[in-house]
Amino acid sequence: MHVPRQFIETNATILHDLIKAHPLGTWITSYNDNIEINHIPFLLEVDGNGLATLKGHINRTNPLLKSLNALANSVVVFQGAESYISPSWYASKPIDQKVVPTWNYAVVHAHGEAQLHSEKEWLLSHLNSLTDSQENRRTQPWRVSDAPDDYIARMLRGIVGIEIPIEKLEGTWKTSQNKSNDDKLGVIRGLDLDHDRDSNEMSSYVREHANDN
Amino acid sequence: MHVPRQFIETNATILHDLIKAHPLGTWITSYNDNIEINHIPFLLEVDGNGLATLKGHINRTNPLLKSLNALANSVVVFQGAESYISPSWYASKPIDQKVVPTWNYAVVHAHGEAQLHSEKEWLLSHLNSLTDSQENRRTQPWRVSDAPDDYIARMLRGIVGIEIPIEKLEGTWKTSQNKSNDDKLGVIRGLDLDHDRDSNEMSSYVREHANDN
């Protein structure tokens, strides 16, 4: 990932929060330059020492399981909000018209070596945690234990657990940090009026940097 | 990408529409198993024979330009709406509780060999088209010609154009097609009540398949 220095985000809490908010990862592996891409939700677990691990699962029939060398070379991309930024939003536009469009986005790349798990206990514990991470915000959360035991046992036999201890975590927050404060306020105003699917979230990213200059 | 047959979408118009609606691509290249990932907006152009091409641009300082072998092995991922699907939404849940959570999503993978362009005419034409594709929906669209000529000429010298004739286009629409019609209606209701950033779009995907069973 090629990113000008001002767009690099290194704060681990901010990177972890994006993964939690956008857990559907684009899991990329490559072996002999054969690129494999799978889309699966990951749960991020951070231990007391700050070591972060991604946990997920795939179907036992996934051909990726035949390519164990590929698993060693894994990158998972988590994509946060992204929005087109119109030059007409910049406060500086009327001055000399020296403005061009850009695209703002926030992404996290997590690099590591994927390990497999077939132990029933690991899988059940993982499914409980992943489910609870999504259901806990609901008024009546569904629990894995709501389903019949033999039904869940059959499900467990059909999947393989994935554990990726994160060796390198990269964050790109391309959120108008290279602009003046007045231009940032113009971007926030433009995004707020836009009501794109992501514009509110992107507006909040830009707002966080609005006093940097 | 490992996808059960029922989730494979082959309709080119549907795949193209997702790219147009979500043009920020995750561009993946691999050479000697070194995975490079760049996030850039692409414009899709389809000629009279139905041949589709992705066009974008990157900064001339991007180290990807030093790895021409990697460019030959390009995949661009375009991600549409994605949503957690709670088992509590399924109409069939009360019958025997044999339900589990899943994640719905729609993605397109475009494979091809990336070619580079440094010709001023190509770049200017590309920037005009890319800009217009985003600005045309605005009341007062900004145009590249609104900026001073010498300013744009300087910008053009800083970028390199990317052209990827699409050799293989894969679509995955994991949108509850494996569920009964009543379960699909439950998912649509759940998504509509959810107001996640993507739930309305995902609800419309599921609705399109609601009468398949």
Tab-separated table of C-alpha atoms in Angstrom:
chain	number	residue	atom	x	y	z
A	1	MET	CA	0.000	0.000	0.000
A	2	HIS	CA	1.513	3.295	-1.125
A	3	VAL	CA	0.415	6.096	1.151
A	4	PRO	CA	1.786	9.611	1.698
A	5	ARG	CA	2.954	9.912	5.320
A	6	GLN	CA	0.153	12.250	6.340
A	7	PHE	CA	-2.446	9.564	5.609
A	8	ILE	CA	-0.821	6.828	7.724
A	9	GLU	CA	-2.745	5.992	10.902
A	10	THR	CA	-0.752	4.123	13.551
A	11	ASN	CA	-3.016	4.369	16.609
A	12	ALA	CA	-3.834	0.712	17.341
A	13	THR	CA	-7.128	1.555	19.082
A	14	ILE	CA	-8.354	3.459	16.013
A	15	LEU	CA	-7.339	0.588	13.699
A	16	HIS	CA	-8.971	-2.012	15.983
A	17	ASP	CA	-12.174	0.048	16.184
A	18	LEU	CA	-12.459	0.071	12.374
A	19	ILE	CA	-12.134	-3.732	12.275
A	20	LYS	CA	-14.851	-4.065	14.940
A	21	ALA	CA	-17.146	-1.662	13.089
A	22	HIS	CA	-16.545	-3.290	9.661
A	23	PRO	CA	-15.775	-6.956	10.438
A	24	LEU	CA	-16.380	-8.369	6.943
A	25	GLY	CA	-12.773	-8.819	5.819
A	26	THR	CA	-11.389	-9.285	2.324
A	27	TRP	CA	-8.948	-12.102	3.016
A	28	ILE	CA	-6.200	-12.257	0.382
A	29	THR	CA	-3.642	-15.039	0.033
A	30	SER	CA	-1.060	-15.658	-2.654
A	31	TYR	CA	1.076	-18.652	-3.530
A	32	ASN	CA	2.936	-19.052	-6.821
A	33	ASP	CA	1.268	-15.766	-7.716
A	34	ASN	CA	-2.143	-17.383	-7.611
A	35	ILE	CA	-4.237	-14.800	-5.768
A	36	GLU	CA	-7.134	-16.190	-3.714
A	37	ILE	CA	-9.707	-13.848	-2.221
A	38	ASN	CA	-12.353	-14.808	0.335
A	39	HIS	CA	-14.873	-12.569	2.070
A	40	ILE	CA	-15.549	-13.604	5.661
A	41	PRO	CA	-16.352	-11.838	8.938
A	42	PHE	CA	-13.504	-11.763	11.449
A	43	LEU	CA	-13.577	-11.222	15.174
A	44	LEU	CA	-10.646	-9.246	16.587
A	45	GLU	CA	-9.296	-10.397	19.925
A	46	VAL	CA	-6.662	-8.362	21.788
A	47	ASP	CA	-4.900	-9.952	24.763
A	48	GLY	CA	-3.521	-8.254	27.872
A	49	ASN	CA	-0.203	-7.614	26.121
A	50	GLY	CA	-1.883	-5.836	23.213
A	51	LEU	CA	-1.299	-8.788	20.848
A	52	ALA	CA	-4.111	-8.829	18.326
A	53	THR	CA	-5.550	-11.900	16.585
A	54	LEU	CA	-8.208	-12.297	13.914
A	55	LYS	CA	-10.532	-15.290	14.181
A	56	GLY	CA	-12.938	-16.497	11.550
A	57	HIS	CA	-14.121	-19.676	9.840
A	58	ILE	CA	-14.620	-21.055	6.365
A	59	ASN	CA	-16.468	-23.945	4.839
A	60	ARG	CA	-14.558	-27.242	4.938
A	61	THR	CA	-15.066	-27.520	1.153
A	62	ASN	CA	-13.157	-24.258	0.499
A	63	PRO	CA	-10.266	-25.120	-1.890
A	64	LEU	CA	-8.066	-22.695	0.038
A	65	LEU	CA	-7.606	-25.545	2.531
A	66	LYS	CA	-5.695	-27.447	-0.165
A	67	SER	CA	-3.187	-24.623	-0.438
A	68	LEU	CA	-1.602	-24.419	2.993
A	69	ASN	CA	1.385	-22.490	1.603
A	70	ALA	CA	-0.999	-19.722	0.567
A	71	LEU	CA	-2.371	-19.418	4.106
A	72	ALA	CA	1.098	-18.434	5.358
A	73	ASN	CA	0.929	-15.323	3.178
A	74	SER	CA	-2.316	-13.710	4.312
A	75	VAL	CA	-3.529	-10.121	4.272
A	76	VAL	CA	-6.996	-9.144	5.464
A	77	VAL	CA	-8.406	-5.818	4.280
A	78	PHE	CA	-11.091	-4.086	6.343
A	79	GLN	CA	-12.766	-1.167	4.606
A	80	GLY	CA	-14.397	1.660	6.489
A	81	ALA	CA	-16.313	4.591	5.047
A	82	GLU	CA	-15.327	5.957	1.635
A	83	SER	CA	-16.659	9.000	-0.231
A	84	TYR	CA	-16.043	11.034	-3.359
A	85	ILE	CA	-14.895	14.529	-2.394
A	86	SER	CA	-16.063	17.286	-4.729
A	87	PRO	CA	-13.642	20.212	-5.242
A	88	SER	CA	-16.689	22.497	-5.092
A	89	TRP	CA	-16.797	21.870	-1.319
A	90	TYR	CA	-13.408	23.469	-0.618
A	91	ALA	CA	-13.452	26.948	0.920
A	92	SER	CA	-10.278	27.706	-1.050
A	93	LYS	CA	-11.865	26.981	-4.437
A	94	PRO	CA	-12.998	30.585	-5.210
A	95	ILE	CA	-9.479	31.927	-4.502
A	96	ASP	CA	-7.658	30.490	-7.536
A	97	GLN	CA	-9.697	27.431	-8.638
A	98	LYS	CA	-6.605	25.281	-7.992
A	99	VAL	CA	-8.555	22.278	-6.710
A	100	VAL	CA	-9.198	18.744	-7.980
A	101	PRO	CA	-11.499	15.919	-6.844
A	102	THR	CA	-10.286	13.098	-4.626
A	103	TRP	CA	-11.619	10.027	-2.892
A	104	ASN	CA	-11.497	9.747	0.898
A	105	TYR	CA	-11.396	6.369	2.611
A	106	ALA	CA	-10.200	4.550	5.712
A	107	VAL	CA	-8.815	1.016	5.471
A	108	VAL	CA	-6.877	-1.422	7.622
A	109	HIS	CA	-4.532	-4.105	6.267
A	110	ALA	CA	-3.741	-6.922	8.716
A	111	HIS	CA	-0.831	-9.198	7.731
A	112	GLY	CA	-0.128	-12.599	9.241
A	113	GLU	CA	0.110	-16.327	8.896
A	114	ALA	CA	-3.252	-18.113	9.010
A	115	GLN	CA	-3.540	-21.170	11.251
A	116	LEU	CA	-6.346	-23.718	11.055
A	117	HIS	CA	-8.514	-25.117	13.839
A	118	SER	CA	-10.748	-28.172	13.762
A	119	GLU	CA	-11.146	-28.701	17.521
A	120	LYS	CA	-14.813	-28.628	18.481
A	121	GLU	CA	-14.141	-26.501	21.579
A	122	TRP	CA	-12.223	-23.846	19.597
A	123	LEU	CA	-14.950	-23.672	16.951
A	124	LEU	CA	-17.822	-23.478	19.427
A	125	SER	CA	-16.100	-20.799	21.508
A	126	HIS	CA	-15.354	-18.824	18.325
A	127	LEU	CA	-18.941	-19.065	17.034
A	128	ASN	CA	-20.273	-17.949	20.424
A	129	SER	CA	-17.958	-14.900	20.479
A	130	LEU	CA	-18.594	-13.948	16.844
A	131	THR	CA	-22.363	-14.274	17.286
A	132	ASP	CA	-22.399	-12.334	20.559
A	133	SER	CA	-20.346	-9.514	18.978
A	134	GLN	CA	-23.211	-8.948	16.542
A	135	GLU	CA	-26.233	-9.905	18.675
A	136	ASN	CA	-25.376	-8.122	21.933
A	137	ARG	CA	-26.698	-4.792	20.614
A	138	ARG	CA	-30.135	-6.325	19.972
A	139	THR	CA	-33.020	-6.215	22.461
A	140	GLN	CA	-33.425	-9.992	22.329
A	141	PRO	CA	-30.007	-11.369	21.318
A	142	TRP	CA	-29.987	-14.738	19.580
A	143	ARG	CA	-27.486	-17.177	21.133
A	144	VAL	CA	-25.804	-20.215	19.566
A	145	SER	CA	-27.285	-22.199	22.466
A	146	ASP	CA	-30.791	-21.324	21.157
A	147	ALA	CA	-30.255	-23.895	18.368
A	148	PRO	CA	-30.460	-27.681	19.027
A	149	ASP	CA	-27.109	-29.194	20.156
A	150	ASP	CA	-27.008	-31.845	17.415
A	151	TYR	CA	-27.748	-29.205	14.766
A	152	ILE	CA	-24.821	-27.063	15.949
A	153	ALA	CA	-22.578	-30.146	16.194
A	154	ARG	CA	-23.329	-30.889	12.515
A	155	MET	CA	-22.578	-27.272	11.596
A	156	LEU	CA	-19.216	-27.437	13.417
A	157	ARG	CA	-18.206	-30.473	11.371
A	158	GLY	CA	-18.731	-28.460	8.184
A	159	ILE	CA	-16.389	-25.595	9.030
A	160	VAL	CA	-12.707	-24.950	9.747
A	161	GLY	CA	-11.536	-22.224	12.116
A	162	ILE	CA	-9.031	-19.582	10.983
A	163	GLU	CA	-6.702	-17.816	13.391
A	164	ILE	CA	-4.395	-15.043	12.156
A	165	PRO	CA	-2.041	-13.573	14.766
A	166	ILE	CA	-1.465	-10.075	13.377
A	167	GLU	CA	2.207	-9.573	12.538
A	168	LYS	CA	1.786	-6.198	10.863
A	169	LEU	CA	-1.147	-3.808	11.036
A	170	GLU	CA	-1.346	-0.893	8.590
A	171	GLY	CA	-3.933	1.866	8.596
A	172	THR	CA	-4.676	4.416	5.902
A	173	TRP	CA	-6.951	7.303	6.832
A	174	LYS	CA	-7.220	9.413	3.685
A	175	THR	CA	-9.500	11.943	5.292
A	176	SER	CA	-8.531	15.425	4.036
A	177	GLN	CA	-5.610	15.852	6.489
A	178	ASN	CA	-3.672	17.621	3.688
A	179	LYS	CA	-6.259	20.388	3.531
A	180	SER	CA	-6.604	23.648	5.434
A	181	ASN	CA	-9.050	23.823	8.316
A	182	ASP	CA	-11.512	25.850	6.234
A	183	ASP	CA	-11.347	23.292	3.415
A	184	LYS	CA	-11.970	20.486	5.941
A	185	LEU	CA	-15.044	22.321	7.239
A	186	GLY	CA	-16.235	22.595	3.622
A	187	VAL	CA	-15.758	18.832	3.157
A	188	ILE	CA	-17.680	18.107	6.376
A	189	ARG	CA	-20.521	20.376	5.206
A	190	GLY	CA	-20.572	18.760	1.749
A	191	LEU	CA	-20.588	15.223	3.157
A	192	ASP	CA	-23.320	16.072	5.663
A	193	LEU	CA	-25.528	17.381	2.862
A	194	ASP	CA	-24.743	14.399	0.646
A	195	HIS	CA	-26.448	11.551	2.517
A	196	ASP	CA	-24.429	8.912	0.701
A	197	ARG	CA	-24.342	5.560	2.485
A	198	ASP	CA	-20.953	6.442	3.987
A	199	SER	CA	-21.019	10.231	4.110
A	200	ASN	CA	-21.896	10.550	7.804
A	201	GLU	CA	-19.103	8.217	8.853
A	202	MET	CA	-16.586	9.942	6.544
A	203	SER	CA	-17.711	13.334	7.852
A	204	SER	CA	-16.877	12.159	11.386
A	205	TYR	CA	-13.411	10.962	10.221
A	206	VAL	CA	-12.675	14.385	8.692
A	207	ARG	CA	-14.061	16.141	11.801
A	208	GLU	CA	-11.534	14.258	13.963
A	209	HIS	CA	-8.742	15.895	11.972
A	210	ALA	CA	-10.396	19.323	11.571
A	211	ASN	CA	-8.158	20.990	14.152
A	212	ASP	CA	-4.873	19.395	13.068
A	213	ASN	CA	-3.783	22.373	10.925
B	1	MET	CA	-13.181	-17.094	-4.459
B	2	HIS	CA	-15.039	-20.156	-3.185
B	3	VAL	CA	-18.755	-19.689	-3.623
B	4	PRO	CA	-21.633	-22.191	-3.608
B	5	ARG	CA	-23.276	-22.152	-7.023
B	6	GLN	CA	-26.456	-20.478	-5.816
B	7	PHE	CA	-24.494	-17.359	-4.840
B	8	ILE	CA	-22.783	-16.877	-8.214
B	9	GLU	CA	-24.053	-13.892	-10.178
B	10	THR	CA	-23.204	-13.920	-13.890
B	11	ASN	CA	-25.433	-11.146	-15.262
B	12	ALA	CA	-22.897	-8.636	-16.649
B	13	THR	CA	-25.267	-5.677	-16.256
B	14	ILE	CA	-25.734	-6.433	-12.552
B	15	LEU	CA	-21.971	-6.773	-12.048
B	16	HIS	CA	-21.268	-3.564	-13.972
B	17	ASP	CA	-23.910	-1.672	-11.979
B	18	LEU	CA	-22.215	-2.648	-8.705
B	19	ILE	CA	-18.875	-1.325	-9.981
B	20	LYS	CA	-20.534	1.954	-11.011
B	21	ALA	CA	-22.272	2.280	-7.638
B	22	HIS	CA	-19.131	1.391	-5.614
B	23	PRO	CA	-16.203	2.565	-7.781
B	24	LEU	CA	-13.516	2.583	-5.055
B	25	GLY	CA	-11.697	-0.631	-5.987
B	26	THR	CA	-9.300	-2.701	-3.897
B	27	TRP	CA	-6.628	-3.341	-6.516
B	28	ILE	CA	-4.558	-6.424	-5.691
B	29	THR	CA	-1.379	-7.499	-7.485
B	30	SER	CA	1.050	-10.279	-6.700
B	31	TYR	CA	4.526	-11.076	-7.947
B	32	ASN	CA	6.910	-13.508	-6.237
B	33	ASP	CA	4.130	-13.803	-3.655
B	34	ASN	CA	4.565	-10.201	-2.653
B	35	ILE	CA	0.988	-8.955	-2.356
B	36	GLU	CA	0.454	-5.263	-3.129
B	37	ILE	CA	-2.876	-3.622	-2.401
B	38	ASN	CA	-3.931	-0.161	-3.556
B	39	HIS	CA	-7.288	1.554	-3.094
B	40	ILE	CA	-8.290	3.710	-6.061
B	41	PRO	CA	-11.513	4.676	-7.827
B	42	PHE	CA	-12.034	3.045	-11.221
B	43	LEU	CA	-14.265	4.046	-14.062
B	44	LEU	CA	-15.865	1.171	-15.983
B	45	GLU	CA	-16.131	1.579	-19.735
B	46	VAL	CA	-18.050	-0.922	-21.860
B	47	ASP	CA	-17.672	-0.785	-25.636
B	48	GLY	CA	-20.224	-1.686	-28.320
B	49	ASN	CA	-19.107	-5.330	-28.245
B	50	GLY	CA	-19.647	-5.596	-24.497
B	51	LEU	CA	-15.895	-5.559	-23.755
B	52	ALA	CA	-15.388	-3.972	-20.359
B	53	THR	CA	-12.334	-1.997	-19.227
B	54	LEU	CA	-11.412	-0.426	-15.903
B	55	LYS	CA	-9.594	2.915	-15.989
B	56	GLY	CA	-7.930	4.640	-13.065
B	57	HIS	CA	-4.748	6.458	-12.119
B	58	ILE	CA	-2.073	6.374	-9.464
B	59	ASN	CA	0.624	8.697	-8.244
B	60	ARG	CA	3.836	8.531	-10.268
B	61	THR	CA	5.719	7.877	-6.991
B	62	ASN	CA	3.760	4.649	-6.322
B	63	PRO	CA	6.358	1.825	-6.002
B	64	LEU	CA	3.948	-0.465	-7.846
B	65	LEU	CA	5.297	1.159	-11.022
B	66	LYS	CA	8.657	-0.478	-10.334
B	67	SER	CA	7.033	-3.922	-10.388
B	68	LEU	CA	5.648	-4.269	-13.888
B	69	ASN	CA	5.413	-8.066	-13.517
B	70	ALA	CA	2.971	-7.560	-10.670
B	71	LEU	CA	0.698	-5.412	-12.842
B	72	ALA	CA	0.163	-8.364	-15.179
B	73	ASN	CA	-1.492	-10.245	-12.328
B	74	SER	CA	-4.202	-7.837	-11.218
B	75	VAL	CA	-7.520	-8.374	-9.478
B	76	VAL	CA	-9.781	-5.491	-8.519
B	77	VAL	CA	-12.398	-6.105	-5.810
B	78	PHE	CA	-15.501	-3.934	-5.703
B	79	GLN	CA	-17.573	-4.326	-2.560
B	80	GLY	CA	-21.279	-3.579	-2.449
B	81	ALA	CA	-23.576	-3.671	0.566
B	82	GLU	CA	-22.842	-6.169	3.352
B	83	SER	CA	-24.889	-6.944	6.469
B	84	TYR	CA	-24.978	-9.335	9.402
B	85	ILE	CA	-28.090	-11.500	9.177
B	86	SER	CA	-29.621	-12.437	12.534
B	87	PRO	CA	-31.246	-15.897	12.731
B	88	SER	CA	-34.023	-14.269	14.769
B	89	TRP	CA	-35.289	-12.712	11.525
B	90	TYR	CA	-36.104	-16.044	9.842
B	91	ALA	CA	-39.780	-17.016	9.704
B	92	SER	CA	-38.711	-20.655	10.077
B	93	LYS	CA	-36.897	-20.068	13.389
B	94	PRO	CA	-39.867	-20.897	15.706
B	95	ILE	CA	-40.432	-24.246	13.897
B	96	ASP	CA	-37.330	-26.112	15.093
B	97	GLN	CA	-34.734	-23.414	15.972
B	98	LYS	CA	-32.461	-24.912	13.288
B	99	VAL	CA	-31.005	-21.563	12.216
B	100	VAL	CA	-27.584	-19.899	12.432
B	101	PRO	CA	-26.312	-16.386	11.689
B	102	THR	CA	-24.670	-15.485	8.401
B	103	TRP	CA	-23.214	-12.481	6.615
B	104	ASN	CA	-24.737	-11.263	3.362
B	105	TYR	CA	-22.652	-9.359	0.827
B	106	ALA	CA	-22.282	-8.602	-2.862
B	107	VAL	CA	-18.831	-8.329	-4.435
B	108	VAL	CA	-17.297	-8.233	-7.885
B	109	HIS	CA	-13.788	-9.480	-8.733
B	110	ALA	CA	-12.359	-8.155	-12.012
B	111	HIS	CA	-9.241	-9.936	-13.301
B	112	GLY	CA	-6.913	-8.599	-15.951
B	113	GLU	CA	-3.534	-7.296	-16.968
B	114	ALA	CA	-2.930	-3.667	-16.042
B	115	GLN	CA	-1.483	-1.392	-18.724
B	116	LEU	CA	0.052	2.005	-18.058
B	117	HIS	CA	-0.628	5.330	-19.779
B	118	SER	CA	1.422	8.510	-19.632
B	119	GLU	CA	0.000	10.260	-22.716
B	120	LYS	CA	-1.429	13.638	-21.758
B	121	GLU	CA	-4.539	13.131	-23.947
B	122	TRP	CA	-5.355	9.748	-22.366
B	123	LEU	CA	-4.947	11.129	-18.854
B	124	LEU	CA	-7.017	14.264	-19.461
B	125	SER	CA	-9.799	12.313	-21.139
B	126	HIS	CA	-9.781	9.820	-18.244
B	127	LEU	CA	-9.889	12.541	-15.568
B	128	ASN	CA	-12.760	14.260	-17.383
B	129	SER	CA	-14.778	11.013	-17.549
B	130	LEU	CA	-14.034	9.989	-13.951
B	131	THR	CA	-14.925	13.450	-12.648
B	132	ASP	CA	-18.106	13.688	-14.701
B	133	SER	CA	-19.228	10.232	-13.488
B	134	GLN	CA	-19.288	11.644	-9.936
B	135	GLU	CA	-20.244	15.267	-10.578
B	136	ASN	CA	-23.061	14.814	-13.083
B	137	ARG	CA	-25.587	14.067	-10.326
B	138	ARG	CA	-24.869	17.441	-8.656
B	139	THR	CA	-26.865	20.630	-9.329
B	140	GLN	CA	-23.698	22.550	-10.229
B	141	PRO	CA	-21.214	19.939	-11.441
B	142	TRP	CA	-17.534	20.814	-11.090
B	143	ARG	CA	-15.561	20.254	-14.314
B	144	VAL	CA	-11.849	19.629	-14.787
B	145	SER	CA	-11.912	22.675	-17.100
B	146	ASP	CA	-12.911	24.836	-14.097
B	147	ALA	CA	-9.297	24.596	-12.880
B	148	PRO	CA	-6.469	26.616	-14.519
B	149	ASP	CA	-4.875	24.806	-17.492
B	150	ASP	CA	-1.306	25.002	-16.135
B	151	TYR	CA	-2.469	23.644	-12.767
B	152	ILE	CA	-4.108	20.614	-14.432
B	153	ALA	CA	-1.053	20.126	-16.688
B	154	ARG	CA	1.114	19.919	-13.542
B	155	MET	CA	-1.309	17.424	-11.985
B	156	LEU	CA	-1.177	15.245	-15.119
B	157	ARG	CA	2.612	15.061	-14.891
B	158	GLY	CA	2.276	13.605	-11.382
B	159	ILE	CA	0.052	10.650	-12.258
B	160	VAL	CA	0.102	7.499	-14.386
B	161	GLY	CA	-3.021	6.094	-15.999
B	162	ILE	CA	-4.097	2.486	-15.411
B	163	GLU	CA	-6.120	0.505	-17.944
B	164	ILE	CA	-7.295	-3.017	-17.122
B	165	PRO	CA	-9.183	-4.809	-19.916
B	166	ILE	CA	-11.329	-7.246	-17.917
B	167	GLU	CA	-10.428	-10.844	-18.812
B	168	LYS	CA	-12.592	-12.477	-16.148
B	169	LEU	CA	-15.433	-10.971	-14.151
B	170	GLU	CA	-16.797	-12.829	-11.126
B	171	GLY	CA	-19.785	-11.827	-9.030
B	172	THR	CA	-20.854	-13.169	-5.658
B	173	TRP	CA	-24.305	-12.195	-4.443
B	174	LYS	CA	-24.680	-13.865	-1.053
B	175	THR	CA	-28.149	-12.515	-0.514
B	176	SER	CA	-30.242	-15.229	1.181
B	177	GLN	CA	-31.004	-17.110	-2.078
B	178	ASN	CA	-30.700	-20.393	-0.123
B	179	LYS	CA	-33.631	-19.450	2.101
B	180	SER	CA	-37.378	-19.971	1.735
B	181	ASN	CA	-39.483	-17.060	0.566
B	182	ASP	CA	-40.854	-16.508	4.076
B	183	ASP	CA	-37.322	-16.432	5.505
B	184	LYS	CA	-36.299	-13.918	2.828
B	185	LEU	CA	-39.240	-11.699	3.779
B	186	GLY	CA	-38.082	-11.944	7.408
B	187	VAL	CA	-34.564	-10.875	6.380
B	188	ILE	CA	-35.948	-7.917	4.388
B	189	ARG	CA	-38.035	-6.852	7.419
B	190	GLY	CA	-35.063	-7.212	9.764
B	191	LEU	CA	-32.750	-5.237	7.490
B	192	ASP	CA	-35.338	-2.496	6.970
B	193	LEU	CA	-35.698	-2.079	10.757
B	194	ASP	CA	-31.918	-2.159	11.259
B	195	HIS	CA	-30.855	1.092	9.584
B	196	ASP	CA	-27.247	-0.034	9.320
B	197	ARG	CA	-25.241	1.901	6.736
B	198	ASP	CA	-25.830	-0.879	4.218
B	199	SER	CA	-29.101	-2.424	5.338
B	200	ASN	CA	-31.323	-0.649	2.805
B	201	GLU	CA	-29.135	-1.688	-0.113
B	202	MET	CA	-28.859	-5.267	1.167
B	203	SER	CA	-32.622	-5.373	1.682
B	204	SER	CA	-33.083	-4.459	-1.990
B	205	TYR	CA	-30.658	-7.232	-3.046
B	206	VAL	CA	-32.643	-9.813	-1.052
B	207	ARG	CA	-35.925	-8.415	-2.395
B	208	GLU	CA	-34.702	-9.026	-5.969
B	209	HIS	CA	-34.443	-12.734	-5.123
B	210	ALA	CA	-37.561	-12.935	-2.933
B	211	ASN	CA	-39.608	-14.709	-5.594
B	212	ASP	CA	-36.937	-17.158	-6.749
B	213	ASN	CA	-38.178	-20.037	-4.553
